[in-house]
Short mmCIF file of C-alpha atoms in Angstrom, two decimals:
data_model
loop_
_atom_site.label_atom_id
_atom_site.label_comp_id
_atom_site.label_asym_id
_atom_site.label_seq_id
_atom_site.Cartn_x
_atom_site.Cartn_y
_atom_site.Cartn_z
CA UNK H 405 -40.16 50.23 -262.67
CA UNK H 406 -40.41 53.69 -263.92
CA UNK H 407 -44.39 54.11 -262.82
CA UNK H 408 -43.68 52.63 -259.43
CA UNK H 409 -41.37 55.73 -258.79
CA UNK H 410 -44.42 57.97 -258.74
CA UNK H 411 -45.61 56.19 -255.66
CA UNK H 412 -43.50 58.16 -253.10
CA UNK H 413 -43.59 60.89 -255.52
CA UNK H 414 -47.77 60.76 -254.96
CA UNK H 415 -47.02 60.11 -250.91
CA UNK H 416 -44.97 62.75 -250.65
CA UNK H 417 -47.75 64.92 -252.48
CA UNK H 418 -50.17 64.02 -250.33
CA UNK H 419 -48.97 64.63 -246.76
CA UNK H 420 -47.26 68.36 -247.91
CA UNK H 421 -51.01 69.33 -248.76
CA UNK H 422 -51.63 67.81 -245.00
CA UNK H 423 -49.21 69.64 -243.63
CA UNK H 424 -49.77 73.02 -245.73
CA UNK H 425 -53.78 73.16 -244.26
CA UNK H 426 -53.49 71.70 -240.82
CA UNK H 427 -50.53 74.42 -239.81
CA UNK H 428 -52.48 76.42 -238.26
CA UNK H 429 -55.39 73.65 -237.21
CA UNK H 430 -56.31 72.30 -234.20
CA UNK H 431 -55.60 68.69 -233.41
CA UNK H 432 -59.28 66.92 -234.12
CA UNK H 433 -59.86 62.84 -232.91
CA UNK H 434 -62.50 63.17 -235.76
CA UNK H 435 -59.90 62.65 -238.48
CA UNK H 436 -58.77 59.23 -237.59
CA UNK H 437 -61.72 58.50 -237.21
CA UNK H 438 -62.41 59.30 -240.66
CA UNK H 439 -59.27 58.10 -241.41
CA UNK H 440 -60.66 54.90 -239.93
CA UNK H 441 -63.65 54.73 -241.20
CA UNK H 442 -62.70 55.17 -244.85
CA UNK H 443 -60.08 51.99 -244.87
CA UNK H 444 -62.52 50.07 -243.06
CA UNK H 445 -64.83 50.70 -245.74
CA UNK H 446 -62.06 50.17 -248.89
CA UNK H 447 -61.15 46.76 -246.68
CA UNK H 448 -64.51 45.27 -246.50
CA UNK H 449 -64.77 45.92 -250.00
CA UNK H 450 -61.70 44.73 -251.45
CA UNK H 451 -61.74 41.85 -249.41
CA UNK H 452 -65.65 40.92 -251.07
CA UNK H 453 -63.54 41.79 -254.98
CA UNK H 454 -61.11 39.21 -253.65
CA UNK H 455 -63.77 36.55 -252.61
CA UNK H 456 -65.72 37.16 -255.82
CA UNK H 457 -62.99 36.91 -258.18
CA UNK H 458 -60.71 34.38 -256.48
CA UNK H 459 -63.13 32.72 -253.95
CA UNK H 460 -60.60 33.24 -250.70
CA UNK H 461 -62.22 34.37 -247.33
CA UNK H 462 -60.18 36.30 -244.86
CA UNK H 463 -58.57 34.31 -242.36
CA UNK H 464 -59.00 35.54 -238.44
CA UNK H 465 -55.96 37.85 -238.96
CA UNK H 466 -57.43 39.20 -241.75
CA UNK H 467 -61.02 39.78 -240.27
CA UNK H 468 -59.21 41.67 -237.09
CA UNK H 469 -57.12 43.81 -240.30
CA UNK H 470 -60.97 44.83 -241.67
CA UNK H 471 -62.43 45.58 -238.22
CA UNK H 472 -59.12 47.19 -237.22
CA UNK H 473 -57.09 48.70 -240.61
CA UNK H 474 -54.79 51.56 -238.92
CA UNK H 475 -54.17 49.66 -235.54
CA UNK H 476 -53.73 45.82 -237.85
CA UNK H 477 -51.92 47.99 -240.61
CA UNK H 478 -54.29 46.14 -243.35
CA UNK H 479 -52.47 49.18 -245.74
CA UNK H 480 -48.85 50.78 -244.57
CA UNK H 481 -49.95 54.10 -245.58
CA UNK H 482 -53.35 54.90 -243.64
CA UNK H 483 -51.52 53.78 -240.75
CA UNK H 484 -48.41 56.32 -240.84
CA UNK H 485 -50.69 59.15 -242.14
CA UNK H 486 -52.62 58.87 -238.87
CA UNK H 487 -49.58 59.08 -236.85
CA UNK H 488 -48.21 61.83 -238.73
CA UNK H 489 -52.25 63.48 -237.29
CA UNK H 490 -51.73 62.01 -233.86
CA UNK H 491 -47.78 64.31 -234.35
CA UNK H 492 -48.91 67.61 -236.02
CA UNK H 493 -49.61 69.39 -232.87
CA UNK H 494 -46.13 68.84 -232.20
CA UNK H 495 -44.85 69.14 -235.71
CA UNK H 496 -47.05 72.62 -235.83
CA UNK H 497 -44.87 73.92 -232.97
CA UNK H 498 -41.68 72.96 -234.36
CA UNK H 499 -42.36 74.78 -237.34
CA UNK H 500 -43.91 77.89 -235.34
CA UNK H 501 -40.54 77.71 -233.03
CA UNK H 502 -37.65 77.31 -235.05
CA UNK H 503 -36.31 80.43 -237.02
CA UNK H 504 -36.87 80.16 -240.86
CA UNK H 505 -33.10 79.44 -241.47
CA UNK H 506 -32.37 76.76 -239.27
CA UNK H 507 -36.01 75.18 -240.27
CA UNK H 508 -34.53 75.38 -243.86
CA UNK H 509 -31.79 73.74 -243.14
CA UNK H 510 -33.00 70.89 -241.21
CA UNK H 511 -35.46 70.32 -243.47
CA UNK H 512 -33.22 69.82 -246.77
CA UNK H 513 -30.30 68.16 -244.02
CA UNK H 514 -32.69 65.44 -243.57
CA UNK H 515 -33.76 64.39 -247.03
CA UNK H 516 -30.54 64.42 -248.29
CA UNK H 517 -30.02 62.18 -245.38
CA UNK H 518 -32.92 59.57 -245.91
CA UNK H 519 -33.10 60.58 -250.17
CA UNK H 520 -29.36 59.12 -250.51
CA UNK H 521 -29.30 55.51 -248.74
CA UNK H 522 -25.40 55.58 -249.34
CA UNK H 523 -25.09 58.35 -246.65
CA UNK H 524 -26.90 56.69 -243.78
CA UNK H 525 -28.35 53.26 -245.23
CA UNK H 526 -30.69 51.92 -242.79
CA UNK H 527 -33.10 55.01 -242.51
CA UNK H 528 -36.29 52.84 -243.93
CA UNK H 529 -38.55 54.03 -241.10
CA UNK H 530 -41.58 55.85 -243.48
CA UNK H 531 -42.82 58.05 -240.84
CA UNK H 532 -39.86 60.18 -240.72
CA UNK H 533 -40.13 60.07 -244.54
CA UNK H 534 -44.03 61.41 -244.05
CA UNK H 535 -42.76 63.71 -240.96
CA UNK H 536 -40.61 65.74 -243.40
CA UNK H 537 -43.47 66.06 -246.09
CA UNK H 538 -45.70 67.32 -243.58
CA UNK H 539 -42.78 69.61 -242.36
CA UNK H 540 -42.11 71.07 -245.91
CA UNK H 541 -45.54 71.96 -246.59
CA UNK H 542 -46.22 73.56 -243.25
CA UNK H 543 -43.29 75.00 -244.29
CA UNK H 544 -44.36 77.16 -247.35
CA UNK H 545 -48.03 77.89 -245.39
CA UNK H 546 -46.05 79.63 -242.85
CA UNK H 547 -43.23 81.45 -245.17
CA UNK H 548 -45.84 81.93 -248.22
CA UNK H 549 -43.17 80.96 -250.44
CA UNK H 550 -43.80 81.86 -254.23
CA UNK H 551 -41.52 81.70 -257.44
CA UNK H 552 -42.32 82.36 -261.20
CA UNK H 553 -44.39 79.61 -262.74
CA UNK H 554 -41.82 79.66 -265.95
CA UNK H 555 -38.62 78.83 -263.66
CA UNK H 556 -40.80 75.96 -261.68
CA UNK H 557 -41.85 74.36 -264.62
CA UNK H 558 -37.95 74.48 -266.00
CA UNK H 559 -36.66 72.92 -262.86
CA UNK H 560 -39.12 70.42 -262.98
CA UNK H 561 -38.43 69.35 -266.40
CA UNK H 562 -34.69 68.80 -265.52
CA UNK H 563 -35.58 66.52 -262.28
CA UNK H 564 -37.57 64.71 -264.26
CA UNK H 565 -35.01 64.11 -267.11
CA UNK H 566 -32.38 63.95 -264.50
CA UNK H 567 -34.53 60.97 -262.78
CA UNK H 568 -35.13 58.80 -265.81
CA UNK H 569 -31.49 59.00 -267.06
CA UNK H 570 -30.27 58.18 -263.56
CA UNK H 571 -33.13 55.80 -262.86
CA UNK H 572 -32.37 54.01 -266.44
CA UNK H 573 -27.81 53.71 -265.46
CA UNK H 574 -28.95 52.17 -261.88
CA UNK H 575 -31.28 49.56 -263.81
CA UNK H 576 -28.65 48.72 -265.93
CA UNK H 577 -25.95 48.78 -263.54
CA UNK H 578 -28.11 47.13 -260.86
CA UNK H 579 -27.84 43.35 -262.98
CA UNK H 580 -23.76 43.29 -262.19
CA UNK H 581 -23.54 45.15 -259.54
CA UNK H 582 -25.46 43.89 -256.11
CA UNK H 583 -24.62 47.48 -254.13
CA UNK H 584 -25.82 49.21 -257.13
CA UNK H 585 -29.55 46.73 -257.34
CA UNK H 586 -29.98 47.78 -253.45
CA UNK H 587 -29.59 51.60 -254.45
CA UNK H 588 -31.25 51.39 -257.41
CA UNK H 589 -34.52 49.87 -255.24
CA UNK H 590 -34.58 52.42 -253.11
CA UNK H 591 -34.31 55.36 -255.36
CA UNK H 592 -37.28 53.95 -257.83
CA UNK H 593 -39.31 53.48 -254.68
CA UNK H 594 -38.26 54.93 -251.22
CA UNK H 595 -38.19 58.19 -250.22
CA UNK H 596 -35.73 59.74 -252.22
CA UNK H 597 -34.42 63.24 -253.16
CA UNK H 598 -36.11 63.14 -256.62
CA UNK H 599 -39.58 62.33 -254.63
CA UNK H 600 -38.93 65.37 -252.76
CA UNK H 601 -37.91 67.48 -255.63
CA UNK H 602 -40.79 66.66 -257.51
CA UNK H 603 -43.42 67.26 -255.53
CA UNK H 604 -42.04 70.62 -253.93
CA UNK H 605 -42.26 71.65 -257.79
CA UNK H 606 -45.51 70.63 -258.65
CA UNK H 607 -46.53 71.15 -255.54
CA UNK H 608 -46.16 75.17 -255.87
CA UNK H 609 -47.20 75.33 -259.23
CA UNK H 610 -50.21 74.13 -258.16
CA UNK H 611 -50.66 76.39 -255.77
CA UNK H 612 -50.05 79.60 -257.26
CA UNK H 613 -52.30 78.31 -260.07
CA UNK H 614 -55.80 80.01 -259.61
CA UNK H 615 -58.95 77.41 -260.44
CA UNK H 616 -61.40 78.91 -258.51
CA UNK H 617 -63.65 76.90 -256.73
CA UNK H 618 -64.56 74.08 -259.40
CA UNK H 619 -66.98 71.51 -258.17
CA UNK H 620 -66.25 68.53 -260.33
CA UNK H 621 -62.18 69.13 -259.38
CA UNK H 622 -63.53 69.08 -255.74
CA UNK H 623 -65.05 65.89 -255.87
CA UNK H 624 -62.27 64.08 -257.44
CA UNK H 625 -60.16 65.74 -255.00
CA UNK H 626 -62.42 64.02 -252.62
CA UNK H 627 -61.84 60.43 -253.91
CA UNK H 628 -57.66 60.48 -254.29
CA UNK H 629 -57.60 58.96 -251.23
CA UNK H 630 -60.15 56.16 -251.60
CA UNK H 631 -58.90 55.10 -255.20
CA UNK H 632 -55.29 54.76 -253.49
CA UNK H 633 -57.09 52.35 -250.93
CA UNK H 634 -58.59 50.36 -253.88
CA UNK H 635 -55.75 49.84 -256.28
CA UNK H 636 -53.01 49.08 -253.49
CA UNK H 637 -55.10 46.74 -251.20
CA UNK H 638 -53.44 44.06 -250.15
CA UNK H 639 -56.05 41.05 -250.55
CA UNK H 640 -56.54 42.10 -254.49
CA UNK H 641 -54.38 44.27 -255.80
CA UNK H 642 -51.65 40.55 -257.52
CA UNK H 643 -54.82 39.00 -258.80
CA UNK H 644 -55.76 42.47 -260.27
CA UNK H 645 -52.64 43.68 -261.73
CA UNK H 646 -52.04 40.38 -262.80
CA UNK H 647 -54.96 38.44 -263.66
CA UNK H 648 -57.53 40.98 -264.58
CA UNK H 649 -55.08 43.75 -266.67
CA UNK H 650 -52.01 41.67 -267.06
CA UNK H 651 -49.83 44.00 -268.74
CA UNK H 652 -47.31 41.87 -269.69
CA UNK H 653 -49.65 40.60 -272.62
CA UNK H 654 -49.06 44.14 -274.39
CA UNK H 655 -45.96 45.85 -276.47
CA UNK H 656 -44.94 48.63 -278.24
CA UNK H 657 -48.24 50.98 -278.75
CA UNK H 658 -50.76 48.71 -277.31
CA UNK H 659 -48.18 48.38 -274.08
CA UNK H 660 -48.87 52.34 -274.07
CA UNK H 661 -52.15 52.62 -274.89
CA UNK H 662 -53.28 49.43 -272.72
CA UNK H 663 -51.50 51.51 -269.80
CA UNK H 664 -52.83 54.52 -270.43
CA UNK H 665 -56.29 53.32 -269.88
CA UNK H 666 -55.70 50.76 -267.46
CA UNK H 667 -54.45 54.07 -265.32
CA UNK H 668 -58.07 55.63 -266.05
CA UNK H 669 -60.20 52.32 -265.87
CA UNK H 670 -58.49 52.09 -262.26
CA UNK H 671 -59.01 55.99 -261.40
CA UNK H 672 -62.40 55.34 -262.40
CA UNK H 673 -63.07 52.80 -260.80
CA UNK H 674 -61.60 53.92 -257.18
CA UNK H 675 -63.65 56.93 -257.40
CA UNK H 676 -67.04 55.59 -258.28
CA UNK H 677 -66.34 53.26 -255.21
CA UNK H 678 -65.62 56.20 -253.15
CA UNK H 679 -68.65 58.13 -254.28
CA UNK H 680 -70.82 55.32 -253.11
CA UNK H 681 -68.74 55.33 -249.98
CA UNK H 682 -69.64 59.43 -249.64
CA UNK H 683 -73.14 58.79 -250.38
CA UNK H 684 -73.40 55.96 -247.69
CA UNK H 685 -71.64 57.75 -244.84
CA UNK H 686 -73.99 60.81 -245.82
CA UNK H 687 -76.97 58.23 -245.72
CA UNK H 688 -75.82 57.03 -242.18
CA UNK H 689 -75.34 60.54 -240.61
CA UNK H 690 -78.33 61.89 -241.52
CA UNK H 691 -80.33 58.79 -240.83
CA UNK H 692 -78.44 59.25 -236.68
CA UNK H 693 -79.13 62.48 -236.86
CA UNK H 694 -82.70 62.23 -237.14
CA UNK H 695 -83.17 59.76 -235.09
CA UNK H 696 -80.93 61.49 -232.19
CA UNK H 697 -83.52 64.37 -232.92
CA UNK H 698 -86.56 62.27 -232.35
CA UNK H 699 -85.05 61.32 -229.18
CA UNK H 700 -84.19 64.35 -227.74
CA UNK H 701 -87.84 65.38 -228.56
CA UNK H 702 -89.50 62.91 -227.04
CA UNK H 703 -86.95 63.36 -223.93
CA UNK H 704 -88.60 67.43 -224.11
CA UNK H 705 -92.36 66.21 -224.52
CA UNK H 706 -91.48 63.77 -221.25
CA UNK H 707 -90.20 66.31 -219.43
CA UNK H 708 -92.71 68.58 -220.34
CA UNK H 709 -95.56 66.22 -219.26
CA UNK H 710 -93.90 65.75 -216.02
#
């Protein structure tokens, strides 16, 4: 229960980086089509893992959710991500428009809003949960925020803390209390204030943390995205998490241990998937491109003959 808080956590993440780079951006078709492209990929894929390992074959609806992943919604998330694209023209304006106060305010307004479920309970809808990730990190692109390293790291100690001890009450309180098991759902997965918190913090540590430009932290970079589409597909992910790794089987130090490198094994996995998936699309392209180049000089020596 505790991991499965990181998910939003990791969502959140994800679309403030989004919105941080593509401030200032012109709307481009190309990235849902990449977008596209990429779950397509991850769905034919998974769905040959599933057929492999548990012998089932997509059903029609399932073939139309491979040919058709963000319009089908084979995976929640690739879908709302591309309508948060299809909405940062928009969202880029609002930001641009409203004064820094009032932006502020409407910004932390609204997650308190959707983070507490007690104060308006059926907000579930996760694009306005992505629309105010994108928001916040368009948010410190435009303002440049910055704070010391020391106090960030403080603050983020004491959400996290905060989160486990309140995470850990609702558990408990959640098996006598049916209110309390609704709550304590959403704040261990929805879009909740800790979520937010979180990632703000790690978020600008990160970014006022110098790397330099490190190619082997580039090309993970590059796979976050496809590993995501691996581990949480649909058509694999129970007979993965509970047939192939089965952590139920560990305790004490193995239950550690046996998570600690099922989290790698899985990483791993995702990425080297991914890789193939770069190398493939890179295959493709250039393969059109010289071919489109033949073409067009054929087209010249035809014209030129003429």
């Amino acid at each position: 229960m505790y991991a499965s808080s990181g998910g939003k956590l990791g969502v959140v993440l994800f679309v403030m980086i989004t919105g941080y780079f593509l401030l200032d951006k012109p709307f481009r078709w190309r990235r849902i089509i990449s977008l596209s492209r990429q779950t397509i990929y991850f769905s034919v894929v998974v769905a040959i893992l599933a057929f492999l390992f548990e012998g089932t074959k997509p059903d029609l609806l399932g073939v139309l959710k491979i040919m058709f992943p963000l319009v089908m919604e084979n995976y929640w998330f690739p879908t709302d991500f591309a309508i948060i694209l299809v909405l940062s023209p928009a969202l880029n304006l609002l930001v641009h428009n409203i004064n820094r106060r009032n932006l502020l305010f409407g910004v932390l307004g609204s997650i308190t809003l959707i983070g507490f479920p007690v104060i308006v309970p059926d907000v579930k809808n996760s694009v306005i949960g992505l629309v105010l990730a994108y928001i916040l990190g368009a948010f410190i692109q435009k303002y440049r925020l910055n704070f010391s390293n020391i106090k960030l790291f403080a603050v983020l100690v004491l959400v996290v803390v905060a989160t486990v001890v309140i995470t850990g009450l609702l558990i408990t309180e959640s098996r006598s209390n049916e209110f309390i098991a609704g709550f304590r759902l959403f704040f261990v997965t929805g879009f909740n204030v800790s979520a937010y918190s979180a990632a703000f913090l790690i978020f600008m540590i990160f970014k006022q943390w110098e790397f330099g430009n490190i190619k082997i932290i580039n090309l993970i970079a590059s796979t976050t995205f496809g590993v995501y589409l691996f581990h949480d597909s649909r058509a694999f992910r129970l007979y993965m998490w509970h047939e192939i790794i089965d952590p139920t089987r560990w305790t004490g130090l193995s239950l550690v241990v046996g998570l600690s490198l099922t989290v790698i094994s899985v990483f791993a996995v995702g990425m080297v998937l991914d890789i193939l998936r770069q190398m493939l699309f890179l295959m493709v392209s250039n393969i059109t491109r010289k071919l489109k180049s033949k073409k067009m000089s054929f087209s010249e020596m035809g014209t030129t003959n003429f």
